[in-house]
Coordinates of C-alpha atoms and ligand atoms in Angstrom, one line a residue:
M1 CA -26.6 -23.0 27.1
R2 CA -26.7 -23.6 23.5
L3 CA -23.3 -24.0 21.5
Y4 CA -23.0 -24.3 17.8
L5 CA -19.7 -25.6 16.4
I6 CA -19.4 -24.8 12.7
N7 CA -17.3 -26.0 9.9
P8 CA -17.6 -23.5 7.0
A9 CA -17.7 -24.9 3.4
N10 CA -15.5 -23.5 0.6
P11 CA -17.6 -24.1 -2.5
L12 CA -14.5 -24.1 -4.7
V13 CA -13.2 -27.3 -3.1
S14 CA -14.1 -30.1 -5.7
I15 CA -14.4 -32.9 -3.2
L16 CA -17.6 -31.2 -2.0
K17 CA -19.2 -31.3 -5.4
V18 CA -21.1 -34.5 -4.7
K19 CA -23.7 -33.7 -7.2
E20 CA -21.2 -33.4 -10.0
S21 CA -19.2 -36.4 -9.1
R22 CA -21.1 -38.9 -6.9
W23 CA -17.8 -40.6 -5.9
N24 CA -17.1 -37.6 -3.8
R25 CA -19.6 -38.7 -1.3
Y26 CA -16.9 -41.1 0.0
R27 CA -14.4 -38.2 0.3
V28 CA -16.2 -35.7 2.5
W29 CA -14.3 -36.1 5.9
K30 CA -15.5 -35.4 9.3
P31 CA -14.4 -32.2 11.0
L32 CA -12.5 -33.9 13.9
G33 CA -11.3 -30.6 15.4
L34 CA -14.9 -29.7 16.2
M35 CA -15.7 -33.3 17.6
V36 CA -12.7 -32.9 19.9
L37 CA -13.9 -29.5 21.0
A38 CA -17.2 -31.1 21.8
G39 CA -15.4 -33.7 23.8
L40 CA -13.8 -30.9 25.8
T41 CA -17.0 -29.2 26.4
P42 CA -18.4 -29.7 29.9
P43 CA -22.0 -30.9 30.6
G44 CA -24.5 -28.1 30.7
W45 CA -23.9 -27.1 27.0
E46 CA -26.1 -28.4 24.5
I47 CA -23.9 -28.9 21.4
S48 CA -24.7 -29.0 17.7
I49 CA -21.9 -29.6 15.1
V50 CA -22.9 -27.9 11.8
D51 CA -20.8 -29.2 8.9
E52 CA -21.6 -27.1 5.9
N53 CA -19.9 -29.6 3.7
L54 CA -23.0 -31.8 4.1
G55 CA -25.2 -29.0 2.7
A56 CA -26.2 -25.4 3.3
P57 CA -27.8 -25.1 6.8
D58 CA -30.9 -22.9 7.3
Y59 CA -29.5 -20.9 10.1
P60 CA -32.6 -18.7 10.5
A61 CA -34.8 -21.7 11.1
M62 CA -32.4 -23.0 13.8
P63 CA -32.9 -22.1 17.5
R64 CA -30.8 -19.1 18.5
P65 CA -27.4 -20.3 20.2
D66 CA -25.6 -18.7 23.2
L67 CA -22.2 -19.1 21.6
V68 CA -20.9 -20.0 18.3
G69 CA -17.5 -21.6 17.8
I70 CA -16.1 -21.7 14.1
T71 CA -13.1 -23.6 12.8
A72 CA -11.2 -22.6 9.7
F73 CA -8.4 -23.8 7.5
T74 CA -7.2 -20.8 5.5
S75 CA -9.3 -21.9 2.5
Q76 CA -12.3 -21.6 4.6
A77 CA -11.7 -18.2 6.1
N78 CA -14.0 -16.1 3.9
R79 CA -17.0 -18.3 4.5
A80 CA -16.1 -18.3 8.2
Y81 CA -16.3 -14.5 8.3
E82 CA -19.7 -14.6 6.6
V83 CA -21.0 -17.0 9.2
A84 CA -19.5 -15.0 12.0
D85 CA -21.0 -11.8 10.6
Y86 CA -24.5 -13.4 10.5
F87 CA -24.4 -14.6 14.2
R88 CA -22.8 -11.3 15.4
R89 CA -25.6 -9.3 13.8
L90 CA -28.0 -11.4 15.9
G91 CA -26.0 -10.4 19.0
V92 CA -24.5 -14.0 19.4
P93 CA -20.9 -14.0 20.5
V94 CA -18.6 -15.8 18.0
V95 CA -15.2 -17.5 18.7
L96 CA -13.0 -18.5 15.9
G97 CA -10.2 -21.1 16.4
G98 CA -8.0 -23.6 14.4
I99 CA -5.2 -23.2 12.0
H100 CA -6.1 -20.0 10.2
A101 CA -6.9 -18.2 13.4
T102 CA -3.4 -19.1 14.7
M103 CA -1.5 -18.2 11.5
C104 CA -3.5 -14.9 10.7
L105 CA -4.4 -13.6 14.1
D106 CA -4.3 -9.9 13.1
E107 CA -6.7 -10.5 10.4
V108 CA -9.1 -12.8 12.4
I109 CA -9.2 -10.6 15.5
N110 CA -11.3 -7.8 14.0
R111 CA -13.8 -10.2 12.6
V112 CA -15.0 -12.1 15.6
D113 CA -15.5 -11.5 19.3
S114 CA -12.7 -13.8 20.4
V115 CA -10.0 -15.8 18.8
V116 CA -8.4 -19.1 20.2
T117 CA -4.9 -19.7 18.9
G118 CA -3.1 -23.0 19.0
E119 CA -4.6 -26.4 20.4
A120 CA -7.7 -26.0 22.5
E121 CA -7.3 -28.7 25.1
G122 CA -5.7 -26.4 27.8
I123 CA -8.0 -23.3 27.2
W124 CA -11.6 -24.3 25.9
A125 CA -13.1 -24.7 29.4
Q126 CA -11.9 -21.2 30.3
V127 CA -13.4 -19.7 27.2
L128 CA -16.8 -21.5 27.9
E129 CA -16.8 -20.2 31.4
D130 CA -16.0 -16.6 30.3
A131 CA -18.7 -16.8 27.7
R132 CA -21.2 -18.0 30.3
H133 CA -20.5 -14.9 32.3
G134 CA -20.5 -12.6 29.4
S135 CA -16.9 -11.8 29.8
L136 CA -15.2 -13.3 26.8
K137 CA -11.6 -12.1 26.2
R138 CA -10.5 -11.0 22.8
R139 CA -7.8 -13.7 22.6
Y140 CA -6.9 -17.0 24.2
D141 CA -3.8 -19.2 23.5
G142 CA -4.0 -22.9 23.9
G143 CA -0.4 -23.5 22.9
L144 CA 0.4 -27.0 22.5
A145 CA -1.5 -29.6 24.5
E146 CA -0.3 -32.2 26.9
I147 CA -0.9 -35.2 24.6
G148 CA -2.5 -37.2 27.4
D149 CA -5.1 -34.5 27.8
V150 CA -6.7 -34.9 24.3
P151 CA -10.2 -36.1 25.1
F152 CA -12.2 -38.7 23.2
A153 CA -13.8 -36.9 20.3
R154 CA -17.7 -36.9 20.3
H155 CA -18.2 -39.7 17.7
D156 CA -22.0 -39.7 18.7
L157 CA -22.3 -36.3 17.2
L158 CA -22.3 -36.3 13.3
A159 CA -23.1 -39.9 13.3
T160 CA -24.4 -40.1 9.8
G161 CA -23.7 -38.8 6.5
Y162 CA -20.0 -39.8 6.1
A163 CA -18.3 -42.9 4.6
F164 CA -15.4 -42.6 7.0
G165 CA -15.0 -42.0 10.7
A166 CA -11.9 -40.0 12.0
I167 CA -9.4 -40.3 14.8
Q168 CA -6.0 -38.8 15.7
T169 CA -3.3 -40.8 17.5
T170 CA -0.3 -38.4 17.3
R171 CA 0.4 -34.7 16.8
G172 CA 3.4 -32.7 15.5
C173 CA 6.1 -33.5 13.0
P174 CA 9.9 -32.9 13.2
L175 CA 10.5 -32.7 9.5
N176 CA 9.2 -29.0 8.9
C177 CA 8.9 -29.2 5.2
S178 CA 9.0 -25.6 3.7
F179 CA 5.3 -25.8 2.4
C180 CA 3.7 -27.4 5.3
S181 CA 1.9 -25.8 8.3
V182 CA 2.1 -28.8 10.6
T183 CA 5.5 -28.2 12.3
A184 CA 4.4 -24.4 12.7
F185 CA 1.1 -25.3 14.2
N186 CA 1.4 -28.7 16.2
G187 CA 5.3 -28.3 16.8
A188 CA 8.3 -30.3 15.9
R189 CA 8.0 -32.6 18.9
Y190 CA 6.3 -35.7 17.9
R191 CA 3.6 -36.4 20.5
Q192 CA 1.9 -39.8 20.8
R193 CA -1.5 -40.4 22.5
P194 CA -1.6 -43.2 25.1
I195 CA -2.3 -46.4 23.3
A196 CA -5.1 -47.5 25.7
D197 CA -6.9 -44.1 24.9
V198 CA -6.7 -44.7 21.1
V199 CA -7.9 -48.2 21.3
R200 CA -10.9 -47.1 23.5
E201 CA -11.6 -44.3 21.2
F202 CA -11.5 -46.4 18.1
K203 CA -14.4 -48.5 19.7
L204 CA -16.6 -45.5 19.9
I205 CA -16.5 -44.9 16.1
R206 CA -19.5 -46.3 14.4
E207 CA -18.2 -46.4 10.8
K208 CA -16.4 -49.3 9.6
R209 CA -13.9 -47.2 7.7
V210 CA -11.9 -44.6 9.5
L211 CA -9.4 -41.9 8.5
V212 CA -6.4 -41.5 10.9
V213 CA -5.8 -38.0 10.4
D214 CA -2.2 -38.0 11.9
D215 CA 0.3 -36.1 9.6
N216 CA 2.9 -38.7 10.2
L217 CA 1.5 -41.9 11.7
I218 CA 4.6 -43.7 12.5
G219 CA 7.1 -40.8 13.1
T220 CA 10.8 -40.9 12.2
R221 CA 13.0 -42.2 15.0
P222 CA 13.3 -45.8 16.3
E223 CA 11.3 -45.0 19.5
H224 CA 8.4 -43.6 17.3
I225 CA 8.4 -46.7 15.2
A226 CA 8.5 -48.9 18.3
R227 CA 5.5 -47.1 19.8
A228 CA 3.5 -47.4 16.4
K229 CA 4.2 -51.2 16.6
D230 CA 2.9 -51.3 20.1
L231 CA -0.3 -49.3 18.9
F232 CA -0.9 -51.6 16.0
R233 CA -0.5 -54.7 18.2
A234 CA -3.0 -53.3 20.7
M235 CA -5.4 -52.6 17.8
A236 CA -5.1 -56.0 16.4
R237 CA -5.5 -57.6 20.0
A238 CA -8.6 -55.5 20.5
D239 CA -10.2 -57.0 17.4
L240 CA -11.6 -53.6 16.4
R241 CA -12.7 -54.8 12.8
K242 CA -12.1 -51.5 11.4
E243 CA -10.5 -50.7 8.0
W244 CA -8.5 -47.5 8.2
V245 CA -6.2 -45.2 6.1
G246 CA -3.6 -43.0 7.2
Q247 CA -0.6 -40.7 6.2
A248 CA 3.0 -41.7 6.6
T249 CA 6.5 -40.9 5.3
I250 CA 8.1 -43.4 3.0
N251 CA 10.0 -45.0 5.9
F252 CA 6.8 -46.8 6.6
A253 CA 8.1 -49.3 3.9
D254 CA 11.4 -49.9 5.8
D255 CA 10.2 -52.4 8.4
E256 CA 8.4 -55.6 7.4
E257 CA 7.2 -56.2 10.9
L258 CA 5.8 -52.7 11.1
L259 CA 3.9 -53.3 7.8
A260 CA 2.6 -56.7 8.9
L261 CA 1.4 -55.2 12.2
A262 CA -0.2 -52.2 10.4
A263 CA -2.1 -54.7 8.1
K264 CA -3.2 -56.7 11.0
A265 CA -4.5 -53.6 12.7
G266 CA -6.7 -52.8 9.7
C267 CA -4.5 -50.7 7.6
K268 CA -5.9 -50.5 4.1
G269 CA -4.2 -47.5 2.5
V270 CA -1.5 -45.0 3.1
F271 CA -1.0 -41.5 1.7
V272 CA 2.7 -40.8 1.2
G273 CA 4.3 -37.4 0.4
F274 CA 6.7 -38.0 -2.5
E275 CA 6.3 -34.3 -3.2
S276 CA 8.9 -34.0 -6.3
P277 CA 10.1 -36.5 -8.7
T278 CA 13.6 -34.9 -8.6
P279 CA 16.3 -34.7 -5.9
E280 CA 16.6 -30.9 -6.5
G281 CA 12.9 -30.6 -5.8
L282 CA 13.2 -32.4 -2.6
V283 CA 16.2 -30.2 -1.5
E284 CA 14.2 -27.1 -2.4
I285 CA 11.2 -28.0 -0.1
G286 CA 13.4 -29.4 2.6
K287 CA 12.2 -32.9 2.4
K288 CA 15.7 -34.4 2.6
F289 CA 14.2 -37.2 4.5
N290 CA 13.1 -38.7 1.1
L291 CA 16.6 -38.5 -0.1
L292 CA 18.2 -40.9 2.3
K293 CA 20.9 -42.9 0.6
G294 CA 19.9 -46.0 -1.3
R295 CA 16.0 -45.3 -1.2
D296 CA 14.3 -47.1 -4.0
F297 CA 10.8 -45.8 -4.2
R298 CA 9.5 -48.4 -6.4
A299 CA 10.7 -51.2 -4.1
S300 CA 9.4 -49.3 -1.1
V301 CA 5.9 -49.0 -2.7
R302 CA 5.8 -52.7 -3.5
R303 CA 6.8 -53.6 -0.1
V304 CA 3.7 -51.7 1.3
Q305 CA 1.5 -53.2 -1.3
R306 CA 2.5 -56.8 -0.5
H307 CA 0.7 -56.2 2.8
H308 CA -2.4 -55.5 0.8
I309 CA -2.2 -51.7 1.7
L310 CA -2.9 -49.2 -1.1
V311 CA -0.4 -46.4 -1.7
V312 CA -1.5 -42.9 -2.7
G313 CA 1.3 -40.6 -3.8
S314 CA 1.2 -37.0 -3.2
F315 CA 3.2 -34.6 -5.4
I316 CA 3.5 -30.8 -6.0
I317 CA 3.7 -28.8 -9.2
G318 CA 5.3 -25.3 -9.2
L319 CA 8.6 -25.7 -7.5
D320 CA 11.4 -23.3 -8.6
V321 CA 13.0 -26.4 -10.2
D322 CA 10.0 -27.4 -12.1
E323 CA 10.1 -26.7 -15.9
P324 CA 7.6 -27.4 -18.7
G325 CA 7.0 -31.1 -18.9
I326 CA 6.9 -31.5 -15.2
G327 CA 3.1 -32.6 -15.2
R328 CA 3.8 -35.7 -17.5
H329 CA 7.1 -36.3 -15.6
I330 CA 5.2 -36.7 -12.3
A331 CA 2.6 -38.9 -14.0
E332 CA 5.4 -41.1 -15.4
V333 CA 7.4 -41.3 -12.2
A334 CA 4.3 -42.1 -10.2
R335 CA 3.5 -45.0 -12.6
Q336 CA 7.1 -46.2 -12.3
Y337 CA 6.8 -46.1 -8.5
G338 CA 3.7 -48.2 -9.0
V339 CA 1.3 -46.2 -6.7
D340 CA -2.4 -46.9 -6.7
S341 CA -3.4 -43.2 -7.2
I342 CA -1.9 -39.8 -6.9
N343 CA -3.0 -36.4 -5.5
V344 CA -1.2 -33.5 -7.1
G345 CA -1.4 -30.0 -5.8
F346 CA 0.0 -26.6 -7.0
L347 CA 2.7 -25.3 -4.8
T348 CA 0.8 -22.9 -2.4
P349 CA 2.4 -20.6 0.2
L350 CA 0.2 -21.1 3.3
P351 CA 0.6 -18.5 6.0
G352 CA 2.9 -19.4 8.8
T353 CA 5.2 -21.6 6.6
R354 CA 8.7 -21.0 5.5
L355 CA 7.4 -21.1 1.9
W356 CA 5.1 -18.2 2.7
D357 CA 8.0 -16.1 4.2
R358 CA 10.1 -16.7 1.2
M359 CA 7.5 -16.0 -1.6
K360 CA 6.1 -13.0 0.2
S361 CA 9.5 -11.5 0.6
E362 CA 10.2 -12.1 -3.1
D363 CA 6.8 -10.5 -4.0
R364 CA 5.7 -13.7 -5.5
L365 CA 2.1 -13.9 -4.1
A366 CA -0.1 -13.4 -7.2
L367 CA -3.4 -13.8 -5.4
N368 CA -2.8 -11.4 -2.5
T369 CA -6.0 -9.7 -1.9
F370 CA -6.9 -11.0 1.5
P371 CA -9.1 -12.2 2.9
Q372 CA -11.1 -12.5 -0.4
D373 CA -8.4 -14.6 -2.1
W374 CA -8.0 -17.2 0.6
K375 CA -10.7 -19.2 -1.0
Y376 CA -8.2 -20.0 -3.7
Y377 CA -5.6 -21.3 -1.4
T378 CA -7.0 -24.8 -1.7
L379 CA -3.9 -26.3 -3.5
T380 CA -6.1 -26.7 -6.5
F381 CA -5.5 -23.3 -7.9
P382 CA -2.1 -21.6 -8.9
V383 CA -1.9 -18.6 -6.4
A384 CA 1.7 -17.6 -6.8
R385 CA 4.2 -16.6 -9.5
Y386 CA 6.1 -19.7 -10.5
K387 CA 9.7 -19.5 -11.6
H388 CA 9.5 -21.3 -14.9
L389 CA 5.7 -21.7 -15.5
S390 CA 3.3 -19.0 -16.4
L391 CA -0.3 -19.1 -15.2
D392 CA -1.4 -21.0 -18.4
G393 CA 1.6 -23.1 -18.3
I394 CA 1.2 -24.4 -14.8
I395 CA -2.5 -25.2 -15.5
E396 CA -1.5 -27.2 -18.6
E397 CA 0.9 -29.0 -16.6
M398 CA -1.7 -30.1 -14.0
V399 CA -4.2 -31.1 -16.7
A400 CA -1.4 -33.1 -18.4
C401 CA -0.5 -34.9 -15.3
D402 CA -4.1 -35.8 -14.5
R403 CA -4.9 -36.9 -18.1
N404 CA -1.8 -39.1 -18.3
F405 CA -2.3 -40.8 -14.9
Y406 CA -6.1 -41.0 -14.8
S407 CA -6.8 -42.1 -18.4
T408 CA -9.5 -44.7 -18.4
P409 CA -7.3 -47.6 -19.7
R410 CA -4.8 -46.8 -16.9
I411 CA -7.5 -46.6 -14.1
L412 CA -8.8 -50.1 -15.3
R413 CA -5.3 -51.5 -15.2
R414 CA -4.7 -50.3 -11.8
V415 CA -8.0 -51.4 -10.4
W416 CA -7.5 -54.8 -12.1
R417 CA -4.2 -55.1 -10.4
N418 CA -5.7 -54.3 -7.0
L419 CA -8.3 -56.8 -7.5
W420 CA -5.8 -59.5 -8.5
Q421 CA -3.5 -58.7 -5.6
R422 CA -6.5 -58.4 -3.1
R423 CA -5.5 -54.8 -2.2
A424 CA -8.7 -52.9 -1.3
P425 CA -10.0 -52.9 -5.0
L426 CA -13.1 -50.9 -3.9
I427 CA -11.4 -48.2 -2.1
S428 CA -8.9 -48.1 -5.1
L429 CA -11.9 -47.8 -7.5
V430 CA -13.6 -45.1 -5.7
A431 CA -10.3 -43.1 -5.2
N432 CA -9.4 -43.3 -8.9
L433 CA -12.8 -42.4 -10.1
S434 CA -13.2 -39.6 -7.6
Y435 CA -9.9 -38.2 -8.7
A436 CA -10.6 -38.6 -12.4
G437 CA -13.9 -37.0 -12.0
N438 CA -12.5 -34.1 -10.1
S439 CA -9.8 -33.5 -12.6
R440 CA -12.6 -33.2 -15.3
L441 CA -14.4 -30.8 -13.1
D442 CA -11.2 -28.9 -12.4
S443 CA -10.7 -28.3 -16.2
K444 CA -14.0 -26.3 -16.3
V445 CA -13.0 -24.6 -13.0
Y446 CA -9.5 -23.6 -14.3
A447 CA -11.3 -22.0 -17.5
D448 CA -13.4 -19.8 -15.2
F449 CA -10.4 -19.1 -13.0
K450 CA -8.2 -17.9 -15.9
C451 CA -11.1 -15.6 -17.1
Q452 CA -11.3 -14.0 -13.7
Q453 CA -7.8 -13.9 -12.8
G454 CA -5.9 -13.7 -16.1
N455 CA -5.7 -10.0 -16.1
R456 CA -3.9 -9.8 -12.7
D457 CA -0.3 -9.3 -12.6
W458 CA 1.3 -12.8 -12.9
Ligands
B12_501 C1 -7.8 -34.2 8.1 C2 -7.3 -33.0 7.3 C3 -8.0 -32.7 6.2 C4 -9.4 -33.2 5.9 C5 -10.4 -32.2 6.5 C6 -11.4 -32.8 7.5 C7 -12.0 -31.7 8.2 N1 -13.1 -31.2 7.7 O1 -11.6 -31.2 9.2 C8 -9.5 -33.0 4.4 C9 -8.7 -34.2 3.7 C10 -10.9 -32.9 3.7 C11 -8.5 -31.9 4.2 C12 -8.7 -30.9 3.2 C13 -7.8 -29.9 3.0 N2 -6.7 -29.6 3.8 CO1 -6.3 -30.5 5.4 N3 -5.7 -31.4 6.9 C14 -6.1 -32.4 7.6 C15 -5.0 -32.7 8.8 C16 -4.1 -33.7 8.3 C17 -5.6 -33.0 10.1 C18 -6.7 -32.1 10.7 C19 -7.4 -32.5 11.9 O2 -8.3 -33.2 11.9 N4 -6.6 -32.4 13.0 C20 -7.0 -32.9 14.3 C21 -7.8 -32.0 15.1 C22 -8.1 -32.4 16.5 O3 -7.0 -30.8 15.2 P1 -7.4 -29.3 14.7 O4 -8.4 -29.5 13.7 O5 -6.3 -28.6 14.4 O6 -8.3 -28.7 16.1 C23 -7.7 -28.3 17.1 C24 -7.2 -26.9 17.2 O7 -6.9 -26.4 15.9 C25 -8.3 -26.3 17.9 N5 -9.4 -25.8 17.0 C26 -9.8 -26.1 15.7 N6 -10.9 -25.4 15.4 C27 -11.4 -24.8 16.4 C28 -12.4 -24.0 16.6 C29 -12.6 -23.2 17.8 C30 -13.7 -22.4 18.1 C31 -11.6 -23.4 18.9 C32 -11.8 -22.7 20.2 C33 -10.6 -24.3 18.7 C34 -10.4 -24.9 17.4 O8 -8.8 -27.2 18.8 C35 -8.6 -28.5 18.2 C36 -8.2 -29.3 19.4 O9 -6.9 -28.9 19.8 C37 -4.3 -31.3 8.8 C38 -3.0 -31.2 9.4 C39 -3.1 -30.8 10.9 N7 -2.2 -31.2 11.8 O10 -3.9 -29.9 11.3 C40 -4.3 -30.8 7.3 C41 -4.4 -29.3 7.1 C42 -5.3 -28.6 8.1 N8 -5.0 -29.4 5.7 C43 -4.4 -28.4 5.1 C44 -4.9 -28.1 3.7 C45 -3.9 -27.0 2.9 C46 -6.1 -28.6 3.1 C47 -6.6 -28.2 1.8 C48 -6.7 -26.8 1.6 C49 -5.8 -28.8 0.7 C50 -5.7 -30.2 0.7 N9 -6.0 -30.7 -0.5 O11 -5.3 -30.9 1.6 C51 -8.0 -28.9 1.9 C52 -9.0 -27.9 2.3 C53 -10.5 -28.3 2.6 C54 -11.5 -27.2 2.8 N10 -12.7 -27.6 3.0 O12 -11.2 -26.0 2.4 C55 -3.4 -27.6 5.8 C56 -4.0 -26.2 6.2 C57 -3.1 -25.1 6.3 C58 -3.9 -23.8 6.4 N11 -3.3 -22.8 6.7 O13 -5.0 -23.8 6.2 C59 -3.0 -28.6 7.0 C60 -2.5 -27.9 8.2 C61 -2.1 -29.4 6.4 C62 -0.7 -28.9 5.9 N12 0.0 -29.8 5.3 O14 -0.4 -27.8 6.0 N13 -7.7 -31.8 5.2
SF4_502 S1 4.8 -32.4 4.8 FE1 4.6 -34.3 6.1 S2 6.7 -34.7 6.6 FE2 6.8 -32.6 5.8 S3 6.4 -31.4 7.7 FE3 4.4 -31.8 6.9 S4 3.6 -33.6 8.0 FE4 5.9 -33.5 8.3

């Protein structure tokens, strides 16, 4: 039985534009969900993972599969449906799973043969068995997996073409920020994989550099942090010789021992969600965690950096409290914090989030012809009606923010500082050049976007 597992591309996602900005080569990440699905697939199935992000596959030239499984974030849904149509026309059954299928079941169910909602660990074997007998059900629900049942991802598949390997060590997040899908999809209970499994799986990864995809690597409570320390100790003891980057909340900076252990385990960079430069903004999105009394972001960033770990700050433009000038304000605040690079997105109501419910009920989804408009739900396009910012206005804020933070002298200053302080200067250079290149690309993309969308009702 031949199984294709497909990750559809969205041509509007700028980090996939490798030709236009060669630094993006280092930022095409592996579709870990499909590698885990492959790990769950019993022997007897011949598996190919097709990542369209590596280039357009020639499906007609490929052998006919017996089953196709497609994954999709919301921004990939349109292409997922095109691929599904192609294979269904050939009479090949198509199963769609992942976050979009879970959040938009009613839309997805009419476009494929079968939908799997939730995490796949508890249900995939059943789906395959039913497919083998030609008796696929329309819908399966995997719910939340027992964390000890997460298999090793198939790191032997997709072994070339990427700068980074990928692994997951925890699932879920208790913080439930209003714009984020993680709590709705993976649950509020923070689930940690057995440490021995994580260490053994790390050893299967061929790349020297690894992305730890966890949404919140260390968690929020003392017992989470204690487990994170145990994990880092075990990784250091195993002498993995990997360099890795991950995502964490700012409490990562609160514990010197944790930072020292993370660095010893190979941590080279951490992506931190600051989200808004103002307390009002943090209250609006429900990230009160960042507001804990006495928090000094600049000191926190410094503490992380002293362990030779880069800090990438993530921010959002378009909150109800954001007024003209927010773009420059974010760039300035990020400089004051001293972060090594920033990633700024437009506030985007993603289905299944509290933000979606609120904006939809207030009739503020400007791009609302679905499924066609999903391709713009990448966080790199304004898709909603923002309280104090027009369509032109919010784009200008984004451009001003990028120009300010990624001006050539500022990039050079940051990279020089990284070199001087022995803080992953190469990764910093690539991250800065890639972000800067993409913001230049984005300026062109915005011009086209405004031509196409400007006459809609904003
Ligand atoms: C790593 C990651 C990325 C990587 C992507 C790597 C890749 N190609 O997969 C990068 C950095 C490129 C990325 C980009 C984006 N991301 Co992202 N990303 C994540 C993150 C942190 C982890 C995903 C992951 O690997 N999980 C681990 C695997 C094992 O889990 P999984 O993929 O969910 O798969 C399980 C199930 O879903 C299911 N399953 C999945 N696919 C299938 C298919 C079938 C057939 C079946 C049966 C089951 C199944 O089985 C798996 C095992 O249980 C998630 C957060 C999260 N917790 O999901 C956000 C997340 C998926 N990203 C998100 C977003 C918004 C984006 C962007 C649009 C914007 C951005 N700038 O971040 C872009 C879009 C990229 C695009 N191509 O369109 C949102 C998506 C929300 C939504 N409704 O779509 C999430 C949920 C984060 C959030 N804060 O809300 N992302
Ligand atoms: S944004 Fe980060 S902290 Fe907030 S719910 Fe999502 S994963 Fe958790």
